[in-house]
């Protein structure tokens, strides 16, 4: 544990013909515990809000995109340190 | 062809319909129930989406109270919108992955349902790039607002069938200055009932989603969810 490879990426999934999405809000703060499947962030495109869930249980270690910022499918928006 | 259950809830306040959607969403995610589409008409309500700006509610609180308009912040995409009598609402609770749909295609399909429903009344609506919904010129005939979690949808579409002209001006539709709501009845030139629009929209829904709609009683659906 502790090595960079041990963290799990939080990735915006493929959403179809959507090039850019807006990160509406983080539902967890960096340093907060998350459970696998728990909602961590919301992105919006085309009047649709899509909830991104934690890929594993642990601590939200990194958030790469700020609220209101833009991101895209396939992009890593944060990382979970399992634990 | 996929079977999608259809329940008509008649005229229902926003809160109970939202609670029902959330419970159905949970059951659908867990795989206890198949896809469901709810059809209904809301009592007057303004909802504020995730990108919502309360400043887009133009009416002062006293006026909203006088018209008995409720206000709800909700988890769907988009800005402020009005729902009320004379507007057909469809809330599909669909598993997008199982239906072979992605998010973009799903929103496109909802727009297509409204466009095809309008066509059955001889009205040609279309899309406006960057502004999801069904449009007729600068008039907004229908809106979409969606929430997806675990690839299962909540919220859906609202088609203006015969809106009370005094109520929609309470807001800036979707936050677009200058946009105005337009009703199917106005475009057709005679009153269209919500029931007729519902039948047209459900037929379009079955075509667009390749679904076989199976009617179920709204009260039965409410009982599944306790």
PDB file of C-alpha atoms in Angstrom:
ATOM      1  CA  UNK A   1       0.000   0.000   0.000  1.00  0.00           C
ATOM      2  CA  UNK A   2       0.988   3.602  -0.361  1.00  0.00           C
ATOM      3  CA  UNK A   3       2.476   3.305  -3.820  1.00  0.00           C
ATOM      4  CA  UNK A   4       0.843   5.289  -6.626  1.00  0.00           C
ATOM      5  CA  UNK A   5      -0.224   2.089  -8.403  1.00  0.00           C
ATOM      6  CA  UNK A   6      -2.392   1.224  -5.444  1.00  0.00           C
ATOM      7  CA  UNK A   7      -4.862   4.007  -6.153  1.00  0.00           C
ATOM      8  CA  UNK A   8      -7.932   3.331  -8.298  1.00  0.00           C
ATOM      9  CA  UNK A   9      -8.907   5.823 -10.996  1.00  0.00           C
ATOM     10  CA  UNK A  10     -12.339   7.410 -11.072  1.00  0.00           C
ATOM     11  CA  UNK A  11     -13.113   7.684 -14.784  1.00  0.00           C
ATOM     12  CA  UNK A  12     -15.938   9.416 -16.662  1.00  0.00           C
ATOM     13  CA  UNK A  13     -17.584   6.566 -18.621  1.00  0.00           C
ATOM     14  CA  UNK A  14     -18.314   6.620 -22.339  1.00  0.00           C
ATOM     15  CA  UNK A  15     -21.659   8.374 -22.750  1.00  0.00           C
ATOM     16  CA  UNK A  16     -22.127   8.191 -26.525  1.00  0.00           C
ATOM     17  CA  UNK A  17     -21.666  11.199 -28.762  1.00  0.00           C
ATOM     18  CA  UNK A  18     -20.734  13.394 -25.846  1.00  0.00           C
ATOM     19  CA  UNK A  19     -17.404  15.185 -26.109  1.00  0.00           C
ATOM     20  CA  UNK A  20     -17.509  17.347 -23.040  1.00  0.00           C
ATOM     21  CA  UNK A  21     -19.333  17.171 -19.734  1.00  0.00           C
ATOM     22  CA  UNK A  22     -19.489  19.586 -16.856  1.00  0.00           C
ATOM     23  CA  UNK A  23     -18.555  18.396 -13.396  1.00  0.00           C
ATOM     24  CA  UNK A  24     -21.587  19.646 -11.490  1.00  0.00           C
ATOM     25  CA  UNK A  25     -20.426  18.742  -8.017  1.00  0.00           C
ATOM     26  CA  UNK A  26     -18.373  16.451  -5.873  1.00  0.00           C
ATOM     27  CA  UNK A  27     -20.482  14.512  -3.386  1.00  0.00           C
ATOM     28  CA  UNK A  28     -17.376  13.566  -1.390  1.00  0.00           C
ATOM     29  CA  UNK A  29     -14.413  15.677  -0.324  1.00  0.00           C
ATOM     30  CA  UNK A  30     -10.774  14.673  -0.687  1.00  0.00           C
ATOM     31  CA  UNK A  31      -9.803  12.746   2.432  1.00  0.00           C
ATOM     32  CA  UNK A  32     -13.330  11.431   2.988  1.00  0.00           C
ATOM     33  CA  UNK A  33     -14.114   7.714   3.145  1.00  0.00           C
ATOM     34  CA  UNK A  34     -16.025   6.236   0.223  1.00  0.00           C
ATOM     35  CA  UNK A  35     -17.602   2.849  -0.313  1.00  0.00           C
ATOM     36  CA  UNK A  36     -17.518   1.001  -3.613  1.00  0.00           C
ATOM     37  CA  UNK A  37     -20.656   1.995  -5.550  1.00  0.00           C
ATOM     38  CA  UNK A  38     -21.241   5.107  -3.492  1.00  0.00           C
ATOM     39  CA  UNK A  39     -21.988   8.279  -5.479  1.00  0.00           C
ATOM     40  CA  UNK A  40     -18.885  10.491  -5.560  1.00  0.00           C
ATOM     41  CA  UNK A  41     -19.572  13.036  -8.296  1.00  0.00           C
ATOM     42  CA  UNK A  42     -22.168  14.238 -10.779  1.00  0.00           C
ATOM     43  CA  UNK A  43     -21.472  15.262 -14.362  1.00  0.00           C
ATOM     44  CA  UNK A  44     -23.968  16.817 -16.751  1.00  0.00           C
ATOM     45  CA  UNK A  45     -24.360  16.873 -20.516  1.00  0.00           C
ATOM     46  CA  UNK A  46     -27.416  17.335 -22.724  1.00  0.00           C
ATOM     47  CA  UNK A  47     -29.708  18.092 -19.751  1.00  0.00           C
ATOM     48  CA  UNK A  48     -28.774  14.761 -18.247  1.00  0.00           C
ATOM     49  CA  UNK A  49     -27.052  14.349 -14.914  1.00  0.00           C
ATOM     50  CA  UNK A  50     -24.935  11.210 -14.678  1.00  0.00           C
ATOM     51  CA  UNK A  51     -23.800   9.981 -11.282  1.00  0.00           C
ATOM     52  CA  UNK A  52     -20.261   8.663 -11.014  1.00  0.00           C
ATOM     53  CA  UNK A  53     -19.775   6.031  -8.356  1.00  0.00           C
ATOM     54  CA  UNK A  54     -16.692   5.074  -6.377  1.00  0.00           C
ATOM     55  CA  UNK A  55     -14.787   2.256  -8.125  1.00  0.00           C
ATOM     56  CA  UNK A  56     -13.641   0.824  -4.796  1.00  0.00           C
ATOM     57  CA  UNK A  57     -13.868   1.304  -1.039  1.00  0.00           C
ATOM     58  CA  UNK A  58     -11.276   3.565   0.532  1.00  0.00           C
ATOM     59  CA  UNK A  59     -10.413   7.241   0.797  1.00  0.00           C
ATOM     60  CA  UNK A  60     -11.035   9.817  -1.915  1.00  0.00           C
ATOM     61  CA  UNK A  61      -7.372  10.655  -2.416  1.00  0.00           C
ATOM     62  CA  UNK A  62      -7.424  13.033  -5.372  1.00  0.00           C
ATOM     63  CA  UNK A  63      -9.929  15.228  -7.192  1.00  0.00           C
ATOM     64  CA  UNK A  64      -8.559  16.499 -10.496  1.00  0.00           C
ATOM     65  CA  UNK A  65     -11.504  18.531 -11.762  1.00  0.00           C
ATOM     66  CA  UNK A  66     -13.131  21.318  -9.806  1.00  0.00           C
ATOM     67  CA  UNK A  67     -16.878  21.895  -9.552  1.00  0.00           C
ATOM     68  CA  UNK A  68     -18.139  23.734 -12.605  1.00  0.00           C
ATOM     69  CA  UNK A  69     -15.099  22.590 -14.586  1.00  0.00           C
ATOM     70  CA  UNK A  70     -15.292  20.588 -17.769  1.00  0.00           C
ATOM     71  CA  UNK A  71     -14.128  17.059 -18.351  1.00  0.00           C
ATOM     72  CA  UNK A  72     -14.736  14.349 -20.944  1.00  0.00           C
ATOM     73  CA  UNK A  73     -15.585  10.662 -21.212  1.00  0.00           C
ATOM     74  CA  UNK A  74     -12.507   8.534 -20.552  1.00  0.00           C
ATOM     75  CA  UNK A  75     -10.862  11.194 -18.415  1.00  0.00           C
ATOM     76  CA  UNK A  76      -9.691  10.460 -14.878  1.00  0.00           C
ATOM     77  CA  UNK A  77     -11.393  12.934 -12.547  1.00  0.00           C
ATOM     78  CA  UNK A  78     -10.028  11.589  -9.292  1.00  0.00           C
ATOM     79  CA  UNK A  79      -8.535   8.636  -7.459  1.00  0.00           C
ATOM     80  CA  UNK A  80      -9.538   6.403  -4.568  1.00  0.00           C
ATOM     81  CA  UNK A  81      -6.904   4.952  -2.266  1.00  0.00           C
ATOM     82  CA  UNK A  82      -8.314   1.575  -1.258  1.00  0.00           C
ATOM     83  CA  UNK A  83      -8.365   0.780   2.408  1.00  0.00           C
TER      84      UNK A  83
ATOM     85  CA  UNK B   1     -38.804  -6.581 -28.495  1.00  0.00           C
ATOM     86  CA  UNK B   2     -38.327  -5.416 -24.936  1.00  0.00           C
ATOM     87  CA  UNK B   3     -41.293  -5.305 -22.596  1.00  0.00           C
ATOM     88  CA  UNK B   4     -41.709  -2.024 -20.755  1.00  0.00           C
ATOM     89  CA  UNK B   5     -44.462  -1.714 -18.162  1.00  0.00           C
ATOM     90  CA  UNK B   6     -46.609   1.387 -18.476  1.00  0.00           C
ATOM     91  CA  UNK B   7     -48.532   2.908 -15.592  1.00  0.00           C
ATOM     92  CA  UNK B   8     -50.662   6.013 -15.892  1.00  0.00           C
ATOM     93  CA  UNK B   9     -50.790   8.002 -12.653  1.00  0.00           C
ATOM     94  CA  UNK B  10     -53.315  10.596 -13.801  1.00  0.00           C
ATOM     95  CA  UNK B  11     -52.891  13.994 -12.140  1.00  0.00           C
ATOM     96  CA  UNK B  12     -50.433  13.807  -9.264  1.00  0.00           C
ATOM     97  CA  UNK B  13     -48.439  16.244  -7.132  1.00  0.00           C
ATOM     98  CA  UNK B  14     -44.704  16.402  -7.723  1.00  0.00           C
ATOM     99  CA  UNK B  15     -43.561  15.035  -4.352  1.00  0.00           C
ATOM    100  CA  UNK B  16     -45.383  11.677  -4.416  1.00  0.00           C
ATOM    101  CA  UNK B  17     -44.424  11.124  -8.081  1.00  0.00           C
ATOM    102  CA  UNK B  18     -40.771  11.816  -7.279  1.00  0.00           C
ATOM    103  CA  UNK B  19     -40.831   9.448  -4.297  1.00  0.00           C
ATOM    104  CA  UNK B  20     -42.367   6.736  -6.497  1.00  0.00           C
ATOM    105  CA  UNK B  21     -39.740   7.262  -9.200  1.00  0.00           C
ATOM    106  CA  UNK B  22     -36.924   6.977  -6.679  1.00  0.00           C
ATOM    107  CA  UNK B  23     -38.298   3.733  -5.271  1.00  0.00           C
ATOM    108  CA  UNK B  24     -38.838   2.264  -8.742  1.00  0.00           C
ATOM    109  CA  UNK B  25     -35.300   3.329  -9.670  1.00  0.00           C
ATOM    110  CA  UNK B  26     -33.910   1.419  -6.680  1.00  0.00           C
ATOM    111  CA  UNK B  27     -35.964  -1.691  -7.554  1.00  0.00           C
ATOM    112  CA  UNK B  28     -34.903  -1.489 -11.211  1.00  0.00           C
ATOM    113  CA  UNK B  29     -31.229  -1.180 -10.261  1.00  0.00           C
ATOM    114  CA  UNK B  30     -31.509  -4.252  -8.076  1.00  0.00           C
ATOM    115  CA  UNK B  31     -33.159  -6.138 -10.930  1.00  0.00           C
ATOM    116  CA  UNK B  32     -36.461  -6.738  -9.105  1.00  0.00           C
ATOM    117  CA  UNK B  33     -38.602  -5.136 -11.800  1.00  0.00           C
ATOM    118  CA  UNK B  34     -38.381  -4.625 -15.582  1.00  0.00           C
ATOM    119  CA  UNK B  35     -38.258  -1.208 -17.234  1.00  0.00           C
ATOM    120  CA  UNK B  36     -41.243   1.008 -16.420  1.00  0.00           C
ATOM    121  CA  UNK B  37     -42.602   4.191 -17.944  1.00  0.00           C
ATOM    122  CA  UNK B  38     -44.926   6.416 -15.913  1.00  0.00           C
ATOM    123  CA  UNK B  39     -47.297   8.839 -17.626  1.00  0.00           C
ATOM    124  CA  UNK B  40     -48.876  11.661 -15.668  1.00  0.00           C
ATOM    125  CA  UNK B  41     -49.840  15.289 -15.379  1.00  0.00           C
ATOM    126  CA  UNK B  42     -48.477  17.296 -12.462  1.00  0.00           C
ATOM    127  CA  UNK B  43     -50.263  19.795 -10.288  1.00  0.00           C
ATOM    128  CA  UNK B  44     -48.454  23.155 -10.703  1.00  0.00           C
ATOM    129  CA  UNK B  45     -44.792  22.990  -9.763  1.00  0.00           C
ATOM    130  CA  UNK B  46     -41.499  24.640 -10.638  1.00  0.00           C
ATOM    131  CA  UNK B  47     -38.486  22.367 -10.428  1.00  0.00           C
ATOM    132  CA  UNK B  48     -34.895  23.549 -10.307  1.00  0.00           C
ATOM    133  CA  UNK B  49     -32.366  21.233 -11.970  1.00  0.00           C
ATOM    134  CA  UNK B  50     -28.721  20.824 -11.082  1.00  0.00           C
ATOM    135  CA  UNK B  51     -27.720  23.709 -13.353  1.00  0.00           C
ATOM    136  CA  UNK B  52     -30.627  25.714 -12.025  1.00  0.00           C
ATOM    137  CA  UNK B  53     -30.612  29.386 -11.245  1.00  0.00           C
ATOM    138  CA  UNK B  54     -33.384  30.468  -8.895  1.00  0.00           C
ATOM    139  CA  UNK B  55     -33.153  33.865 -10.584  1.00  0.00           C
ATOM    140  CA  UNK B  56     -34.863  32.211 -13.552  1.00  0.00           C
ATOM    141  CA  UNK B  57     -38.039  32.015 -11.497  1.00  0.00           C
ATOM    142  CA  UNK B  58     -39.537  35.336 -12.521  1.00  0.00           C
ATOM    143  CA  UNK B  59     -42.582  35.343 -10.286  1.00  0.00           C
ATOM    144  CA  UNK B  60     -42.348  36.537  -6.690  1.00  0.00           C
ATOM    145  CA  UNK B  61     -43.151  33.954  -3.984  1.00  0.00           C
ATOM    146  CA  UNK B  62     -46.576  35.555  -3.333  1.00  0.00           C
ATOM    147  CA  UNK B  63     -47.582  35.008  -6.942  1.00  0.00           C
ATOM    148  CA  UNK B  64     -46.409  31.383  -6.840  1.00  0.00           C
ATOM    149  CA  UNK B  65     -48.430  30.896  -3.664  1.00  0.00           C
ATOM    150  CA  UNK B  66     -51.500  32.504  -5.230  1.00  0.00           C
ATOM    151  CA  UNK B  67     -51.313  30.004  -8.120  1.00  0.00           C
ATOM    152  CA  UNK B  68     -50.510  27.180  -5.645  1.00  0.00           C
ATOM    153  CA  UNK B  69     -47.221  26.479  -7.419  1.00  0.00           C
ATOM    154  CA  UNK B  70     -44.780  24.319  -5.455  1.00  0.00           C
ATOM    155  CA  UNK B  71     -41.010  24.675  -5.889  1.00  0.00           C
ATOM    156  CA  UNK B  72     -38.622  21.687  -5.790  1.00  0.00           C
ATOM    157  CA  UNK B  73     -34.848  21.469  -6.280  1.00  0.00           C
ATOM    158  CA  UNK B  74     -34.212  18.131  -8.034  1.00  0.00           C
ATOM    159  CA  UNK B  75     -31.390  15.901  -9.248  1.00  0.00           C
ATOM    160  CA  UNK B  76     -32.156  16.060 -12.977  1.00  0.00           C
ATOM    161  CA  UNK B  77     -30.089  17.947 -15.503  1.00  0.00           C
ATOM    162  CA  UNK B  78     -31.069  21.394 -16.710  1.00  0.00           C
ATOM    163  CA  UNK B  79     -32.298  24.659 -15.273  1.00  0.00           C
ATOM    164  CA  UNK B  80     -35.729  25.661 -13.977  1.00  0.00           C
ATOM    165  CA  UNK B  81     -38.858  24.256 -15.551  1.00  0.00           C
ATOM    166  CA  UNK B  82     -42.582  24.415 -14.987  1.00  0.00           C
ATOM    167  CA  UNK B  83     -44.928  21.440 -14.847  1.00  0.00           C
ATOM    168  CA  UNK B  84     -48.660  21.624 -14.492  1.00  0.00           C
ATOM    169  CA  UNK B  85     -52.066  20.693 -15.844  1.00  0.00           C
ATOM    170  CA  UNK B  86     -52.167  20.569 -19.627  1.00  0.00           C
ATOM    171  CA  UNK B  87     -48.688  19.101 -19.865  1.00  0.00           C
ATOM    172  CA  UNK B  88     -47.949  15.431 -20.519  1.00  0.00           C
ATOM    173  CA  UNK B  89     -45.057  14.033 -18.495  1.00  0.00           C
ATOM    174  CA  UNK B  90     -43.329  10.699 -19.112  1.00  0.00           C
ATOM    175  CA  UNK B  91     -40.889   9.314 -16.556  1.00  0.00           C
ATOM    176  CA  UNK B  92     -39.102   6.260 -17.962  1.00  0.00           C
ATOM    177  CA  UNK B  93     -37.244   4.133 -15.420  1.00  0.00           C
ATOM    178  CA  UNK B  94     -35.022   2.358 -17.939  1.00  0.00           C
ATOM    179  CA  UNK B  95     -31.807   0.408 -17.673  1.00  0.00           C
ATOM    180  CA  UNK B  96     -29.831   2.070 -20.463  1.00  0.00           C
ATOM    181  CA  UNK B  97     -27.135  -0.601 -20.681  1.00  0.00           C
ATOM    182  CA  UNK B  98     -29.682  -3.401 -20.953  1.00  0.00           C
ATOM    183  CA  UNK B  99     -31.556  -1.416 -23.590  1.00  0.00           C
ATOM    184  CA  UNK B 100     -28.297  -0.914 -25.528  1.00  0.00           C
ATOM    185  CA  UNK B 101     -28.472   2.866 -25.130  1.00  0.00           C
ATOM    186  CA  UNK B 102     -25.920   5.456 -24.136  1.00  0.00           C
ATOM    187  CA  UNK B 103     -26.730   8.769 -22.490  1.00  0.00           C
ATOM    188  CA  UNK B 104     -26.636  10.846 -25.660  1.00  0.00           C
ATOM    189  CA  UNK B 105     -28.816   8.405 -27.571  1.00  0.00           C
ATOM    190  CA  UNK B 106     -31.292   8.277 -24.687  1.00  0.00           C
ATOM    191  CA  UNK B 107     -31.783  12.050 -24.675  1.00  0.00           C
ATOM    192  CA  UNK B 108     -32.080  11.965 -28.493  1.00  0.00           C
ATOM    193  CA  UNK B 109     -34.762   9.271 -28.153  1.00  0.00           C
ATOM    194  CA  UNK B 110     -36.766  11.338 -25.665  1.00  0.00           C
ATOM    195  CA  UNK B 111     -36.692  14.266 -28.088  1.00  0.00           C
ATOM    196  CA  UNK B 112     -37.724  11.921 -30.880  1.00  0.00           C
ATOM    197  CA  UNK B 113     -40.732  10.699 -28.859  1.00  0.00           C
ATOM    198  CA  UNK B 114     -41.996  14.292 -28.547  1.00  0.00           C
ATOM    199  CA  UNK B 115     -41.287  15.116 -32.201  1.00  0.00           C
ATOM    200  CA  UNK B 116     -43.141  12.008 -33.428  1.00  0.00           C
ATOM    201  CA  UNK B 117     -46.030  12.588 -31.012  1.00  0.00           C
ATOM    202  CA  UNK B 118     -46.417  16.146 -32.338  1.00  0.00           C
ATOM    203  CA  UNK B 119     -46.292  14.853 -35.915  1.00  0.00           C
ATOM    204  CA  UNK B 120     -49.356  12.706 -35.215  1.00  0.00           C
ATOM    205  CA  UNK B 121     -51.216  16.008 -34.765  1.00  0.00           C
ATOM    206  CA  UNK B 122     -49.718  17.473 -37.941  1.00  0.00           C
ATOM    207  CA  UNK B 123     -47.128  19.588 -36.119  1.00  0.00           C
ATOM    208  CA  UNK B 124     -43.492  19.512 -37.263  1.00  0.00           C
ATOM    209  CA  UNK B 125     -41.245  20.085 -34.267  1.00  0.00           C
ATOM    210  CA  UNK B 126     -37.468  19.823 -34.371  1.00  0.00           C
ATOM    211  CA  UNK B 127     -34.265  19.942 -32.361  1.00  0.00           C
ATOM    212  CA  UNK B 128     -32.216  23.017 -31.579  1.00  0.00           C
ATOM    213  CA  UNK B 129     -28.485  22.262 -31.357  1.00  0.00           C
ATOM    214  CA  UNK B 130     -27.167  22.888 -27.865  1.00  0.00           C
ATOM    215  CA  UNK B 131     -30.674  23.198 -26.411  1.00  0.00           C
ATOM    216  CA  UNK B 132     -32.162  19.748 -25.815  1.00  0.00           C
ATOM    217  CA  UNK B 133     -35.930  19.521 -26.180  1.00  0.00           C
ATOM    218  CA  UNK B 134     -38.564  19.724 -28.901  1.00  0.00           C
ATOM    219  CA  UNK B 135     -38.840  23.121 -30.553  1.00  0.00           C
ATOM    220  CA  UNK B 136     -41.186  24.844 -32.959  1.00  0.00           C
ATOM    221  CA  UNK B 137     -39.355  27.929 -34.148  1.00  0.00           C
ATOM    222  CA  UNK B 138     -38.444  29.813 -30.994  1.00  0.00           C
ATOM    223  CA  UNK B 139     -41.192  28.094 -29.059  1.00  0.00           C
ATOM    224  CA  UNK B 140     -40.403  25.275 -26.711  1.00  0.00           C
ATOM    225  CA  UNK B 141     -42.905  22.486 -27.174  1.00  0.00           C
ATOM    226  CA  UNK B 142     -41.242  19.982 -24.881  1.00  0.00           C
ATOM    227  CA  UNK B 143     -38.418  19.584 -22.403  1.00  0.00           C
ATOM    228  CA  UNK B 144     -36.083  16.828 -21.308  1.00  0.00           C
ATOM    229  CA  UNK B 145     -34.371  16.503 -17.968  1.00  0.00           C
ATOM    230  CA  UNK B 146     -32.679  13.290 -16.967  1.00  0.00           C
ATOM    231  CA  UNK B 147     -30.846  11.727 -14.045  1.00  0.00           C
ATOM    232  CA  UNK B 148     -28.893   8.497 -14.451  1.00  0.00           C
ATOM    233  CA  UNK B 149     -27.391   6.418 -11.698  1.00  0.00           C
ATOM    234  CA  UNK B 150     -26.168   2.862 -12.161  1.00  0.00           C
ATOM    235  CA  UNK B 151     -27.239   3.299 -15.815  1.00  0.00           C
ATOM    236  CA  UNK B 152     -30.889   3.476 -14.697  1.00  0.00           C
ATOM    237  CA  UNK B 153     -32.834   6.639 -15.549  1.00  0.00           C
ATOM    238  CA  UNK B 154     -35.150   8.928 -13.601  1.00  0.00           C
ATOM    239  CA  UNK B 155     -37.116  12.005 -14.686  1.00  0.00           C
ATOM    240  CA  UNK B 156     -37.752  12.267 -18.427  1.00  0.00           C
ATOM    241  CA  UNK B 157     -39.791  14.449 -20.733  1.00  0.00           C
ATOM    242  CA  UNK B 158     -42.587  17.012 -20.539  1.00  0.00           C
ATOM    243  CA  UNK B 159     -44.681  17.889 -23.593  1.00  0.00           C
ATOM    244  CA  UNK B 160     -46.765  21.077 -23.534  1.00  0.00           C
ATOM    245  CA  UNK B 161     -50.196  20.006 -24.688  1.00  0.00           C
ATOM    246  CA  UNK B 162     -52.570  22.711 -23.529  1.00  0.00           C
ATOM    247  CA  UNK B 163     -50.825  24.781 -20.865  1.00  0.00           C
ATOM    248  CA  UNK B 164     -52.533  27.517 -18.954  1.00  0.00           C
ATOM    249  CA  UNK B 165     -51.034  30.608 -20.604  1.00  0.00           C
ATOM    250  CA  UNK B 166     -50.669  32.480 -17.283  1.00  0.00           C
ATOM    251  CA  UNK B 167     -48.378  29.983 -15.637  1.00  0.00           C
ATOM    252  CA  UNK B 168     -45.437  29.285 -17.923  1.00  0.00           C
ATOM    253  CA  UNK B 169     -44.366  32.957 -17.931  1.00  0.00           C
ATOM    254  CA  UNK B 170     -43.555  32.494 -14.239  1.00  0.00           C
ATOM    255  CA  UNK B 171     -40.103  31.261 -15.320  1.00  0.00           C
ATOM    256  CA  UNK B 172     -37.454  31.716 -18.009  1.00  0.00           C
ATOM    257  CA  UNK B 173     -37.771  28.337 -19.784  1.00  0.00           C
ATOM    258  CA  UNK B 174     -34.525  26.386 -19.330  1.00  0.00           C
ATOM    259  CA  UNK B 175     -32.768  29.608 -18.500  1.00  0.00           C
ATOM    260  CA  UNK B 176     -32.877  30.728 -22.141  1.00  0.00           C
ATOM    261  CA  UNK B 177     -33.851  34.391 -22.276  1.00  0.00           C
ATOM    262  CA  UNK B 178     -36.406  35.007 -25.010  1.00  0.00           C
ATOM    263  CA  UNK B 179     -37.516  31.385 -25.174  1.00  0.00           C
ATOM    264  CA  UNK B 180     -41.219  30.896 -24.700  1.00  0.00           C
ATOM    265  CA  UNK B 181     -43.325  27.842 -24.134  1.00  0.00           C
ATOM    266  CA  UNK B 182     -45.702  26.816 -26.864  1.00  0.00           C
ATOM    267  CA  UNK B 183     -48.517  24.280 -26.552  1.00  0.00           C
ATOM    268  CA  UNK B 184     -49.486  21.632 -29.055  1.00  0.00           C
ATOM    269  CA  UNK B 185     -53.081  22.948 -28.940  1.00  0.00           C
ATOM    270  CA  UNK B 186     -51.931  26.391 -30.069  1.00  0.00           C
ATOM    271  CA  UNK B 187     -49.978  24.918 -32.976  1.00  0.00           C
ATOM    272  CA  UNK B 188     -52.787  22.561 -34.002  1.00  0.00           C
ATOM    273  CA  UNK B 189     -55.384  25.332 -33.736  1.00  0.00           C
ATOM    274  CA  UNK B 190     -57.817  23.365 -31.599  1.00  0.00           C
ATOM    275  CA  UNK B 191     -57.741  21.952 -28.077  1.00  0.00           C
ATOM    276  CA  UNK B 192     -55.731  18.718 -27.772  1.00  0.00           C
ATOM    277  CA  UNK B 193     -56.376  16.669 -24.645  1.00  0.00           C
ATOM    278  CA  UNK B 194     -53.546  15.350 -22.500  1.00  0.00           C
ATOM    279  CA  UNK B 195     -55.065  11.871 -22.949  1.00  0.00           C
ATOM    280  CA  UNK B 196     -54.801  12.117 -26.748  1.00  0.00           C
ATOM    281  CA  UNK B 197     -51.244  13.404 -26.484  1.00  0.00           C
ATOM    282  CA  UNK B 198     -50.412  10.601 -24.053  1.00  0.00           C
ATOM    283  CA  UNK B 199     -51.646   7.947 -26.493  1.00  0.00           C
ATOM    284  CA  UNK B 200     -49.602   9.531 -29.291  1.00  0.00           C
ATOM    285  CA  UNK B 201     -46.499   9.830 -27.105  1.00  0.00           C
ATOM    286  CA  UNK B 202     -46.750   6.243 -25.864  1.00  0.00           C
ATOM    287  CA  UNK B 203     -47.102   4.942 -29.431  1.00  0.00           C
ATOM    288  CA  UNK B 204     -44.048   7.004 -30.379  1.00  0.00           C
ATOM    289  CA  UNK B 205     -42.202   5.748 -27.289  1.00  0.00           C
ATOM    290  CA  UNK B 206     -42.863   2.117 -28.292  1.00  0.00           C
ATOM    291  CA  UNK B 207     -41.545   2.807 -31.818  1.00  0.00           C
ATOM    292  CA  UNK B 208     -38.496   4.813 -30.800  1.00  0.00           C
ATOM    293  CA  UNK B 209     -37.395   2.478 -28.005  1.00  0.00           C
ATOM    294  CA  UNK B 210     -38.459  -0.723 -29.787  1.00  0.00           C
ATOM    295  CA  UNK B 211     -40.604  -1.519 -26.767  1.00  0.00           C
ATOM    296  CA  UNK B 212     -43.726  -3.543 -26.229  1.00  0.00           C
ATOM    297  CA  UNK B 213     -45.704  -1.519 -23.675  1.00  0.00           C
ATOM    298  CA  UNK B 214     -47.621  -3.566 -21.144  1.00  0.00           C
ATOM    299  CA  UNK B 215     -50.203  -1.564 -19.172  1.00  0.00           C
ATOM    300  CA  UNK B 216     -50.253  -1.984 -15.407  1.00  0.00           C
ATOM    301  CA  UNK B 217     -52.344  -0.233 -12.797  1.00  0.00           C
ATOM    302  CA  UNK B 218     -50.649   2.757 -11.153  1.00  0.00           C
ATOM    303  CA  UNK B 219     -51.849   1.576  -7.756  1.00  0.00           C
ATOM    304  CA  UNK B 220     -50.265  -1.818  -8.322  1.00  0.00           C
ATOM    305  CA  UNK B 221     -46.954  -0.111  -9.123  1.00  0.00           C
ATOM    306  CA  UNK B 222     -47.258   1.993  -5.971  1.00  0.00           C
ATOM    307  CA  UNK B 223     -47.786  -1.179  -3.927  1.00  0.00           C
ATOM    308  CA  UNK B 224     -44.544  -2.800  -5.199  1.00  0.00           C
ATOM    309  CA  UNK B 225     -42.677   0.031  -3.682  1.00  0.00           C
ATOM    310  CA  UNK B 226     -44.424  -0.196  -0.310  1.00  0.00           C
TER     311      UNK B 226
END
